Coordinates of C-alpha atoms and ligand atoms in Angstrom, one line a residue:
Chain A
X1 CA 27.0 -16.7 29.9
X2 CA 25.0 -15.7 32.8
X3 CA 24.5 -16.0 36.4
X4 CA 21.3 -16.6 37.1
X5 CA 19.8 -18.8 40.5
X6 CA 16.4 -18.9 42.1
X7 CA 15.1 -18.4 45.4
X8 CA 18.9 -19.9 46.6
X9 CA 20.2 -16.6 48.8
X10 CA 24.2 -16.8 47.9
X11 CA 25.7 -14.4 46.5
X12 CA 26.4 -14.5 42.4
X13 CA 29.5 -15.3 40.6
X14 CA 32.1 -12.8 40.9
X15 CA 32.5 -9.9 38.9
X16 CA 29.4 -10.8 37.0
X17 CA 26.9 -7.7 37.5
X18 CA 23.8 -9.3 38.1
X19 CA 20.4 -7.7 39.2
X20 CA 17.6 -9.2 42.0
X21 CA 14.4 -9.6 39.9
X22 CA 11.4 -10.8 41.6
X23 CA 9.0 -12.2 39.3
X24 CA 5.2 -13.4 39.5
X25 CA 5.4 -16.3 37.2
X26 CA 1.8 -17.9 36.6
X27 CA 1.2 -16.4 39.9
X28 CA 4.2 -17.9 41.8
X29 CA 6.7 -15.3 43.0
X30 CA 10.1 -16.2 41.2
X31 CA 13.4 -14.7 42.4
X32 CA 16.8 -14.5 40.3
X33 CA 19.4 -12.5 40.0
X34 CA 19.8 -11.8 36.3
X35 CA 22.5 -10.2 34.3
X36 CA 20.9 -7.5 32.6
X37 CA 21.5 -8.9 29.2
X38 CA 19.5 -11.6 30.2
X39 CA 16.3 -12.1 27.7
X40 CA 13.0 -12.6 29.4
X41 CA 13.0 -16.1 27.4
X42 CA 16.0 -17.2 28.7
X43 CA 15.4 -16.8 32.1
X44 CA 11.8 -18.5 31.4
X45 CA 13.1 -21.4 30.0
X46 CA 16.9 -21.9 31.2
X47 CA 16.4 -20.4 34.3
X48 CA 13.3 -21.5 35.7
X49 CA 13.0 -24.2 33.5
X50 CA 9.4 -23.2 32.0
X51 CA 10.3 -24.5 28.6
X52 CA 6.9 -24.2 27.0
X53 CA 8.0 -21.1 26.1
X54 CA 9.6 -21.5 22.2
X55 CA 12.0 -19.3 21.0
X56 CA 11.6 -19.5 17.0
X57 CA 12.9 -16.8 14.9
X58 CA 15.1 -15.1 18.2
X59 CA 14.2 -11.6 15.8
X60 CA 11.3 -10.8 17.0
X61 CA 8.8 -12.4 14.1
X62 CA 7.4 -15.6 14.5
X63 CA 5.1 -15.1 18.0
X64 CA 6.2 -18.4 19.3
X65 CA 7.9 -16.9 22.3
X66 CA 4.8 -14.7 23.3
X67 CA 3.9 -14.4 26.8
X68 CA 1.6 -12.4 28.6
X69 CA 3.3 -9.8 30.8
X70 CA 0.5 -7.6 33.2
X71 CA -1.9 -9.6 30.6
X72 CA -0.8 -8.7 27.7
X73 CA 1.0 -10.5 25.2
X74 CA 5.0 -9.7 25.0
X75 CA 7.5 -11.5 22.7
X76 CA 9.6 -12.7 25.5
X77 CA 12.6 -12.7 23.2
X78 CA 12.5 -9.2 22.8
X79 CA 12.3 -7.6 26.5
X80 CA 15.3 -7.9 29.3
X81 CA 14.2 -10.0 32.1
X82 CA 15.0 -7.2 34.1
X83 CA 12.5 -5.1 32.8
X84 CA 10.0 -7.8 34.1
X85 CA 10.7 -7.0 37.7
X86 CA 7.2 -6.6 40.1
X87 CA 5.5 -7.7 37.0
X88 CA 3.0 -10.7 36.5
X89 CA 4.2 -13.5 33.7
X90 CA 1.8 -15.9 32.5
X91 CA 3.5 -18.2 30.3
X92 CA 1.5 -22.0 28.9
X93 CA 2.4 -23.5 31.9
X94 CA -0.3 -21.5 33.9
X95 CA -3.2 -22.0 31.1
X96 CA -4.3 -25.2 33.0
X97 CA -6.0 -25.4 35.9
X98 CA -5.3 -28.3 38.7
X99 CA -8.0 -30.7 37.4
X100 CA -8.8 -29.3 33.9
X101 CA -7.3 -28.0 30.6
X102 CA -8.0 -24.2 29.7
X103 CA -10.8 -24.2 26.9
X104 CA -7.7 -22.8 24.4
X105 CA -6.1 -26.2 24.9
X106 CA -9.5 -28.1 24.5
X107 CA -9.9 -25.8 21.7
X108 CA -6.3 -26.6 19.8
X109 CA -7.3 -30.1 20.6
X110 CA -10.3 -30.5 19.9
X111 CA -10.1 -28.4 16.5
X112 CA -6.8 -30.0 15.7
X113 CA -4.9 -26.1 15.7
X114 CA -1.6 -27.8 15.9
X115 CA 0.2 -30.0 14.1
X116 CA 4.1 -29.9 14.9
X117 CA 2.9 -27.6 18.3
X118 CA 6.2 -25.5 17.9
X119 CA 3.9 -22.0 17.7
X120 CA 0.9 -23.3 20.1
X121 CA 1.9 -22.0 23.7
X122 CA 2.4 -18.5 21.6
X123 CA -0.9 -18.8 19.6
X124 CA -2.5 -19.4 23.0
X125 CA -1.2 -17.0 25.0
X126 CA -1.7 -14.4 22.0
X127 CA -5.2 -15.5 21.5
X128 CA -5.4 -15.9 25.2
X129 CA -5.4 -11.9 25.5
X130 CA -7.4 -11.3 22.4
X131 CA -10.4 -12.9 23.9
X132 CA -9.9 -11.3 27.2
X133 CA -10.2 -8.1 25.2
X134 CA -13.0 -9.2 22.8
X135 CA -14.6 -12.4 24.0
X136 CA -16.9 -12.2 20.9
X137 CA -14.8 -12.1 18.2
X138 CA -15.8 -12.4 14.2
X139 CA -13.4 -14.6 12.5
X140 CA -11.3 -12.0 10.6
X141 CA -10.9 -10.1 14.4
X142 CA -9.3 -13.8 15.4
X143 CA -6.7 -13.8 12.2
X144 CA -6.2 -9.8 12.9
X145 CA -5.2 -10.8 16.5
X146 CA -3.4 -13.5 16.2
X147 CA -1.1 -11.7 13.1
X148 CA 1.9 -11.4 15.0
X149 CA 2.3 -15.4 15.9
X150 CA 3.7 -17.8 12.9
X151 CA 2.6 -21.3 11.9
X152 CA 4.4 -23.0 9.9
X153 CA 2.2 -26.3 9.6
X154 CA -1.4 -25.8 9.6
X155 CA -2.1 -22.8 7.3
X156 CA -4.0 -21.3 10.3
X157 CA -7.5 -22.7 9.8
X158 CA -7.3 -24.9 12.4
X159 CA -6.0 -22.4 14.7
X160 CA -8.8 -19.9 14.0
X161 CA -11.5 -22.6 14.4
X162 CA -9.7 -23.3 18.0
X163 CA -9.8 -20.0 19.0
X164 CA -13.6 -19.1 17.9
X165 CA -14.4 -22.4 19.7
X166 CA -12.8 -21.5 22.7
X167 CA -14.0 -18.2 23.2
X168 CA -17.9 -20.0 22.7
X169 CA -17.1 -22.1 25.2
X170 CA -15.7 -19.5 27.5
X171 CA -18.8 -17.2 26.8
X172 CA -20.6 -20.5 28.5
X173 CA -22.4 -21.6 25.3
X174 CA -20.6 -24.6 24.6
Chain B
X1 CA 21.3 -14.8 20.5
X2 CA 22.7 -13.3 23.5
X3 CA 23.9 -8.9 23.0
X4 CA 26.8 -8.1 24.9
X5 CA 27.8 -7.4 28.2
X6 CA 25.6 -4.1 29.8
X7 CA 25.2 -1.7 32.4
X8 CA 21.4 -1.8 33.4
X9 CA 19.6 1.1 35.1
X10 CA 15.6 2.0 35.2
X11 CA 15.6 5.3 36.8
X12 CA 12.4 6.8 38.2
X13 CA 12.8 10.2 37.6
X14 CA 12.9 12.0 34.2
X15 CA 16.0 14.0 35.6
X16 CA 17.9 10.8 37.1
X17 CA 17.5 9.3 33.5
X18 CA 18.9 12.5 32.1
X19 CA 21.7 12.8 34.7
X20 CA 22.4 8.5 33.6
X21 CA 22.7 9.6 29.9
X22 CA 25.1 12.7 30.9
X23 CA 27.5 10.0 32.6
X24 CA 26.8 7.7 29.8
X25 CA 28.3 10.0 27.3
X26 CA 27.6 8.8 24.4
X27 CA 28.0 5.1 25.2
X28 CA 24.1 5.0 27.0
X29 CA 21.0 4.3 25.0
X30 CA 17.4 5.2 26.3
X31 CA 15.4 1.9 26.3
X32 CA 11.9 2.1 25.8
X33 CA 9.7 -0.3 24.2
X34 CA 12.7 -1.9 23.1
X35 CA 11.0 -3.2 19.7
X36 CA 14.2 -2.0 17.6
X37 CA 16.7 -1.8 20.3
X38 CA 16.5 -4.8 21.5
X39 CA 16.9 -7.0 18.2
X40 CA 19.8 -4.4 17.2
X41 CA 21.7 -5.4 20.5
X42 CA 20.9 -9.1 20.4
X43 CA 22.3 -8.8 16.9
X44 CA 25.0 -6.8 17.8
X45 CA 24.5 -3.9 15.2
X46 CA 24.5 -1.7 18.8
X47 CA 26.5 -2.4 22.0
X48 CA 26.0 0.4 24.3
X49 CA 27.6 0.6 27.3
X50 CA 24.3 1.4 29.6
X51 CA 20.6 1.0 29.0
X52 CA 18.7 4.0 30.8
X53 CA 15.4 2.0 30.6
X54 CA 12.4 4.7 30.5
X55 CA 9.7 2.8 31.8
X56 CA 9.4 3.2 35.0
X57 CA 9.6 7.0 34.7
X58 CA 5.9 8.7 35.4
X59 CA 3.6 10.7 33.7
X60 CA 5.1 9.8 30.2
X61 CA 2.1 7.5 29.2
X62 CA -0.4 9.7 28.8
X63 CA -2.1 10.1 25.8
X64 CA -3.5 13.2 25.7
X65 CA -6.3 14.8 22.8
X66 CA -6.9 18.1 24.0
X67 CA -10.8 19.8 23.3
X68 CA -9.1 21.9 20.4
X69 CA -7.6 18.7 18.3
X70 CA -4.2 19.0 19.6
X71 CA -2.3 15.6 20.3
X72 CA 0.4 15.0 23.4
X73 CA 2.0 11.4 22.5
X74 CA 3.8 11.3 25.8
X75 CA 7.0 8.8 25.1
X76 CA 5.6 5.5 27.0
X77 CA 2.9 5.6 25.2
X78 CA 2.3 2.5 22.7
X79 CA 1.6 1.7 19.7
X80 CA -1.3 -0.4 21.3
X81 CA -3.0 2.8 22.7
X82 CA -2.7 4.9 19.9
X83 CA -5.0 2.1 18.5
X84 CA -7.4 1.9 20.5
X85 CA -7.6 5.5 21.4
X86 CA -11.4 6.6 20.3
X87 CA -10.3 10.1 20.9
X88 CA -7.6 9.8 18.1
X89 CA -9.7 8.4 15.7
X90 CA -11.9 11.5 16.2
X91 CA -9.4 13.7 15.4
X92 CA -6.3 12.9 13.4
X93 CA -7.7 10.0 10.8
X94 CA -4.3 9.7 9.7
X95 CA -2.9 8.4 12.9
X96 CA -5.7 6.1 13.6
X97 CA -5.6 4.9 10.6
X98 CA -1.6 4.2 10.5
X99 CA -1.6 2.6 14.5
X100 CA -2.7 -0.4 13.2
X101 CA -0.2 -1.1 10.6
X102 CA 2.7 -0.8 12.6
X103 CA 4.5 -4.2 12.9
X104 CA 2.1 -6.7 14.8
X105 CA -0.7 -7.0 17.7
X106 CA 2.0 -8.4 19.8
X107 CA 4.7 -5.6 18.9
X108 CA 2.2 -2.8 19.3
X109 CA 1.9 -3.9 22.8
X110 CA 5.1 -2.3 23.9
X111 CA 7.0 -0.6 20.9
X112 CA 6.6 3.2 21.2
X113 CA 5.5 6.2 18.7
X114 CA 8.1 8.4 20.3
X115 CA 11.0 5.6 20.1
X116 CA 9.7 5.0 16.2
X117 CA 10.6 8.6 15.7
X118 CA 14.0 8.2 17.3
X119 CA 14.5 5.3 15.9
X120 CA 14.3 7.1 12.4
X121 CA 14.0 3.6 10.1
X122 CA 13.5 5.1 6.8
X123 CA 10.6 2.5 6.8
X124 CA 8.8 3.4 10.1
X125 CA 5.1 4.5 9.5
X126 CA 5.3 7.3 12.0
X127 CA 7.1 9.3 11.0
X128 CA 5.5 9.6 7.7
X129 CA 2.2 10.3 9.8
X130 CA 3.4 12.8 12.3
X131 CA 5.1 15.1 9.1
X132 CA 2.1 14.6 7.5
X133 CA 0.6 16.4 10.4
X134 CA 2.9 18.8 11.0
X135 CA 3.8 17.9 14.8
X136 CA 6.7 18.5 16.8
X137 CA 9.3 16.9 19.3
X138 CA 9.9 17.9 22.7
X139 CA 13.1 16.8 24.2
X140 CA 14.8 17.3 27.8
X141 CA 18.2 17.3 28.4
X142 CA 20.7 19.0 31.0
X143 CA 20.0 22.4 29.6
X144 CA 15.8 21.9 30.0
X145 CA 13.4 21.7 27.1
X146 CA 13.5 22.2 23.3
X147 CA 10.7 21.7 20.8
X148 CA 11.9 20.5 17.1
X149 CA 10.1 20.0 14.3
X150 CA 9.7 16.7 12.6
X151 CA 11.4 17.5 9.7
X152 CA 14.7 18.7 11.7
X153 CA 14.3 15.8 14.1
X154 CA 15.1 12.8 11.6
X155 CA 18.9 13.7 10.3
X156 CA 19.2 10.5 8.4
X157 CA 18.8 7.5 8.3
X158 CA 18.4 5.7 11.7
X159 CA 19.9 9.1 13.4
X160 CA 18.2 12.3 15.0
X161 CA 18.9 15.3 16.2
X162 CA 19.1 14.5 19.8
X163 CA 21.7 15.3 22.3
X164 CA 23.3 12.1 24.0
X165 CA 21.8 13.3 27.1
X166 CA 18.3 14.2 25.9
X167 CA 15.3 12.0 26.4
X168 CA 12.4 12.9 23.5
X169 CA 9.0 13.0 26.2
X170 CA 6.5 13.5 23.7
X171 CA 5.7 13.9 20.5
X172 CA 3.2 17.2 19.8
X173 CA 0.1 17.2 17.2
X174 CA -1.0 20.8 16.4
X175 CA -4.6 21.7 16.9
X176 CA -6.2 22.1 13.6
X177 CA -8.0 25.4 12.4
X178 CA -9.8 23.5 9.4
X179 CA -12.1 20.7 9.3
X180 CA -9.4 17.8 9.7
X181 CA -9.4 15.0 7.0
X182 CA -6.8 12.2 6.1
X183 CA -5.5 8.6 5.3
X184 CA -2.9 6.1 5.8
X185 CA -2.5 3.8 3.4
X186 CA 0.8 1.3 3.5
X187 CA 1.8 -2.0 1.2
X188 CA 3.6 -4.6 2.8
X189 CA 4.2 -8.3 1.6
X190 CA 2.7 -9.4 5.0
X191 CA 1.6 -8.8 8.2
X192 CA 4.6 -7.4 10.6
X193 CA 6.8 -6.8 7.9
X194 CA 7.5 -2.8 7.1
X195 CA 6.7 -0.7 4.2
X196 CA 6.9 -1.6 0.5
X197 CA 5.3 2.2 0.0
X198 CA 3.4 3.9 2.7
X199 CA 1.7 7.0 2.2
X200 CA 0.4 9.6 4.8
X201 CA -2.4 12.3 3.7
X202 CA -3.3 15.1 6.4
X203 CA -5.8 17.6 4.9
X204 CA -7.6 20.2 7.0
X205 CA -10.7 21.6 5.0
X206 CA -12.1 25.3 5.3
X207 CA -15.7 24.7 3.4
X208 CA -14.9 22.9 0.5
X209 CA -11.6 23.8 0.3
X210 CA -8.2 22.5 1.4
X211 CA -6.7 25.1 4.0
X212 CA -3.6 23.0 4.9
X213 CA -2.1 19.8 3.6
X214 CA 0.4 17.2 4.6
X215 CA 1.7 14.6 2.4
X216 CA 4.8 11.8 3.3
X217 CA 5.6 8.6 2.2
X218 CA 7.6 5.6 3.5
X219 CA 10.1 3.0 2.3
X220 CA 10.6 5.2 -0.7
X221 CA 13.6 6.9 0.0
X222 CA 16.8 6.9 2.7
X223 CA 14.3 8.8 4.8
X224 CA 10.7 9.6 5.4
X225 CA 9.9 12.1 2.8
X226 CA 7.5 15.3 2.6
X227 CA 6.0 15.7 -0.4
X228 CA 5.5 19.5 0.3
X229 CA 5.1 20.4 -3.8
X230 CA 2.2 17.5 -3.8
X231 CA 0.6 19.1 -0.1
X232 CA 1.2 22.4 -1.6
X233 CA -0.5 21.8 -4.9
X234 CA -3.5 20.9 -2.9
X235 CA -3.7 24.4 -1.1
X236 CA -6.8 26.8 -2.0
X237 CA -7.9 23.7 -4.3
X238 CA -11.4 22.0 -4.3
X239 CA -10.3 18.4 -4.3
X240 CA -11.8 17.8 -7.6
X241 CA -10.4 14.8 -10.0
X242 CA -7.8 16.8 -11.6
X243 CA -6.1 18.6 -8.3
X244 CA -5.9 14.8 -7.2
X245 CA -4.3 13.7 -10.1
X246 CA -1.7 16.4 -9.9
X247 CA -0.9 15.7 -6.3
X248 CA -0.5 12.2 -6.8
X249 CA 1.8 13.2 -9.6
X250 CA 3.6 15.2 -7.7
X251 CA 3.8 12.8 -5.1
X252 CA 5.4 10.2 -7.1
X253 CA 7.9 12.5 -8.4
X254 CA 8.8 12.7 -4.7
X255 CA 9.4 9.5 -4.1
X256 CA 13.2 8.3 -4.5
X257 CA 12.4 4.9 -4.1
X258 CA 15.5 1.4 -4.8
X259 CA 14.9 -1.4 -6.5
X260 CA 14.6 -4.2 -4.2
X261 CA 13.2 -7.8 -2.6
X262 CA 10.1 -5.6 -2.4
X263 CA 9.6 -4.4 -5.5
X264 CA 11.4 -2.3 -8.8
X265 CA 11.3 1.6 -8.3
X266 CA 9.0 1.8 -10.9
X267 CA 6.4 -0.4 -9.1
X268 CA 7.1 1.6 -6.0
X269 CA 6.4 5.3 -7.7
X270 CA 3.2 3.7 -9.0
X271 CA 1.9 2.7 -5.4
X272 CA 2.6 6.0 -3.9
X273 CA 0.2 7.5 -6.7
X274 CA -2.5 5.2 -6.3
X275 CA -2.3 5.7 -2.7
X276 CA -2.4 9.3 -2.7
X277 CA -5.4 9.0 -5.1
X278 CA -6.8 6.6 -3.2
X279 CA -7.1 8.6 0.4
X280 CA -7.6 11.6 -1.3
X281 CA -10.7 10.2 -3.6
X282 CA -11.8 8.8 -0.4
X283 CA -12.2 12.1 1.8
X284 CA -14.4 13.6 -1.1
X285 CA -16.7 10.9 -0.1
X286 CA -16.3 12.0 3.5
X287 CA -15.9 8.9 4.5
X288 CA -12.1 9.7 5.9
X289 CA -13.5 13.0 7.3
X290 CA -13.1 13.5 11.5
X291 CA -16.3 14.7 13.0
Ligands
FAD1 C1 8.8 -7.6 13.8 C2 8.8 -6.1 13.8 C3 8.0 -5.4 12.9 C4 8.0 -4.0 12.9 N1 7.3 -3.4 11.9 C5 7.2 -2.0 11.9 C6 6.4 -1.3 11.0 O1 5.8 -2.0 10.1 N2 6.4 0.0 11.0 C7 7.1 0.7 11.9 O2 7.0 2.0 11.9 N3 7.8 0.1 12.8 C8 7.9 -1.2 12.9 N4 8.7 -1.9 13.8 C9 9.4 -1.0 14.8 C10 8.6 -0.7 16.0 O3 7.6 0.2 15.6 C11 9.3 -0.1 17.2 O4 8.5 -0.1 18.3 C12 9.8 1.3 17.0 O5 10.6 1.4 15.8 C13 10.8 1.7 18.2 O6 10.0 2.1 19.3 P1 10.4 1.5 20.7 O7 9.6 2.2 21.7 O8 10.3 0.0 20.6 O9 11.9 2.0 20.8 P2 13.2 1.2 21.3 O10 13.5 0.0 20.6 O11 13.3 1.2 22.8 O12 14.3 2.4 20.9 C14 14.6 2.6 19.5 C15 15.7 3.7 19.4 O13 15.2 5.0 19.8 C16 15.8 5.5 21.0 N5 14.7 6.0 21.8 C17 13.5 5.4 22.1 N6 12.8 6.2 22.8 C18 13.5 7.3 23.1 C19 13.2 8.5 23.8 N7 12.0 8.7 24.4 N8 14.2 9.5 23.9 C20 15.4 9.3 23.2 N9 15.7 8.2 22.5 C21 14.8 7.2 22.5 C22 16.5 4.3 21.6 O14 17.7 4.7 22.3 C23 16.9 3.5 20.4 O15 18.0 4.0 19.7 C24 8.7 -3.2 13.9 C25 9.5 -3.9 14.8 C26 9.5 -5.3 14.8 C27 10.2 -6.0 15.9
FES2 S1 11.4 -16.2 19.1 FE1 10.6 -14.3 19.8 S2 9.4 -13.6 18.1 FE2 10.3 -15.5 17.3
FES3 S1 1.8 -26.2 14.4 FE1 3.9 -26.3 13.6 S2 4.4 -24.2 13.6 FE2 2.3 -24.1 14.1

């Protein structure tokens, strides 16, 4: 359905309109020419093969394709990968560092916020922006936040726990 | 789920995108936060020919609260700012309190108040809040600028008054000559999901009386609707026990509301007149009142 290639300089299939789009993608620049109808998913996951990025509901309700776009959390299913041109993506494959998990993933593990995983890269990313706003937050701030990303396995306790013991361990008291 | 084939531009000036749309004609769409357009396309209920996306045009983010209480929603300005604007929740409680209620966190990021109006849902919350206010449209076309009222700008459902080739740039709060007071109060079965009822109080307050009143509800009708006899019967009143009762009377009658998934009718009509009750018994504990 679309012609899409990366950081390979030939020319796209014929009579395909296609756009350039160059894309910071957990900090790596990230070139494809994109047909406009392109989702920002779909080039995440088919096209540079990120697929940590779910696509759950494809209507724009469950969360589990959120990304952070300029840091701030985007349902990637929902915005044109062209409109992500000259913009920063991070997506859960740039939560960890080299060595070391984030303290979200620690968090979800350690907590046990997943069970199936299918919503976690979402609920991270999601909750990854909430603390960068509010690295305090009271428990009820956490579910507030995190409202717009589905579970359908843990009943959220978990998930909250994770979070609240993240952001203490990323305010350095844990 | 893939929309069909379209043209793609993201213009930087206001008049380019204006010029795009005259091309378009008729078969263009402004894009801007995309939060309805793009699940209508993906499902296919819309397949315009061209997307004139909006958001790299400048200057239309600005959110802009004015020393006298007036409000200039410029049309790239989000859902998420109107949230966390301090300045708004100083002046217009209604709109403070109704930003957070739209959709989710995660929507509000990039789903516009502007593109909510032009959107028209029947359902959307903002609507409900700007008639409540009394505010106003601007809109550029070809021709240059025109300012339309709220209540001319929705025509029905999901359609507005617009031109093909007109871009809405802001949506206009009036300054208030009273002592501004309001609430926002809107059921839904959960987070993200739109009105069951909604209901939108704007009062402005000269002493202890009310000088001006707004009242609108959502997801009780084919459109947002005024409830000008409820506002009305507010005017000149001290909001004692029984002029609240009567405007949340009359603000039931107002309501048209279907039985549905959410609720019977019935059900409906008697959320609209606890809310109205509710924000109004609230602001004669002040606690609703801008400074
Ligand atoms: C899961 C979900 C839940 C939601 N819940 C709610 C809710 O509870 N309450 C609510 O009110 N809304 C809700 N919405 C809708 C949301 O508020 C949208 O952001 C809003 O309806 C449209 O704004 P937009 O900027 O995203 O517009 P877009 O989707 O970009 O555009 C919508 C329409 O308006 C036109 N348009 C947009 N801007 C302009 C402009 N400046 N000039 C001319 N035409 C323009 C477009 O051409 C298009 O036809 C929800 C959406 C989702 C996905
Ligand atoms: S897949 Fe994007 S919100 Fe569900
Ligand atoms: S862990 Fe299964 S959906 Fe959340």
């Amino acid at each position: 359905m679309t012609s899409l290639f990366e950081e390979i300089p030939q020319a796209a299939a014929e009579g395909v309109p296609v756009r350039r789009v160059t894309i910071s993608v957990n900090g790596q620049p990230r070139t494809a020419d994109v047909e406009p109808r392109l989702l920002l998913a779909h080039l995440l996951r088919q096209g540079f093969k990120l697929t940590g990025t779910h696509t759950g509901c494809d209507t724009t309700n469950c969360g589990a394709c959120t990304v952070l776009v300029d840091d701030l959390p985007v349902k990637s299913c929902t915005m044109l990968a062209v409109q992500a041109d000259g913009h920063e993506v991070t997506t859960v494959e740039g939560l960890a560092g080299p060595s070391s998990l984030h303290p979200l993933q620690e968090g979800f593990k350690d907590e046990h916020g997943l069970q199936c995983g299918f919503c976690t890269p979402g609920m991270m990313l999601a909750a990854k922006a909430l603390l960068a706003e509010n690295p305090d937050p009271t428990e009820d701030e956490v579910r507030f936040g995190l409202s717009g990303n589905l579970c359908r396995c843990t009943g959220y306790q978990n998930i909250v726990k994770a979070v609240l013991a993240a952001a203490a361990t990323m305010r350095g008291e844990a | 789920m893939y929309p069909s084939r379209f043209a793609y531009e993201a213009p930087s000036s206001l008049d380019e995108a204006i010029g795009l749309l005259h091309q378009g004609a008729g078969e263009a769409k402004v894009l801007a936060g995309g939060q309805s357009l793009v699940p209508l396309i993906k499902l296919r209920f819309a397949s315009p020919e061209l997307l004139v996306d909006i958001n790299r045009l400048p200057g239309l983010d600005t959110l802009d609260v004015a020393a006298d209480g007036s409000i200039r929603v410029g049309a790239l300005v989000r859902h998420r700012d109107l949230e966390r604007s301090t300045d708004l929740a100083r002046v217009q409680p209604v709109m403070a309190a109704a930003a957070p209620l739209i959709a989710d966190p995660i929507v509000r990021t990039r789903g516009t108040l502007v593109g909510s109006l032009c959107h028209a849902d029947p359902q959307g919350d903002w609507a409900a809040a700007v008639t409540a206010v009394g505010g106003h449209v601007v809109a550029q076309g070809p021709g240059g600028r025109r300012t339309i009222p709220i209540a001319d700008f929705v025509t029905g459902p999901f359609q507005n008054v617009l031109a093909y080739d007109e871009v809405a740039v802001e949506a206009v709060i009036p300054a208030p000559t009273g002592q501004v007071a309001g609430g926002f109060l809107k059921l839904e079965r959960r987070v993200g999901d739109f009105a069951t009822a909604g209901t939108a109080v704007a009062l402005e307050l000269t002493g202890d009386r009310v000088s001006r009143a707004g009242i609108a509800l959502t997801g009780v009708g084919s459109r947002t609707i005024d409830a000008r006899a409820a506002a009305d019967s507010l005017i000149g009143q001290v909001l004692s026990a029984q002029a609240i009762a009567q405007a949340a009377d009359l603000a039931a009658e107002a309501a048209q509301p279907n039985s549905d998934h959410r609720g019977s009718a019935a059900y409906k009509r008697h959320v609209i007149h606890t809310f109205v009750t509710r924000i109004l018994t609230r602001i004669t504990t002040t606690s609703e009142r801008a400074a």
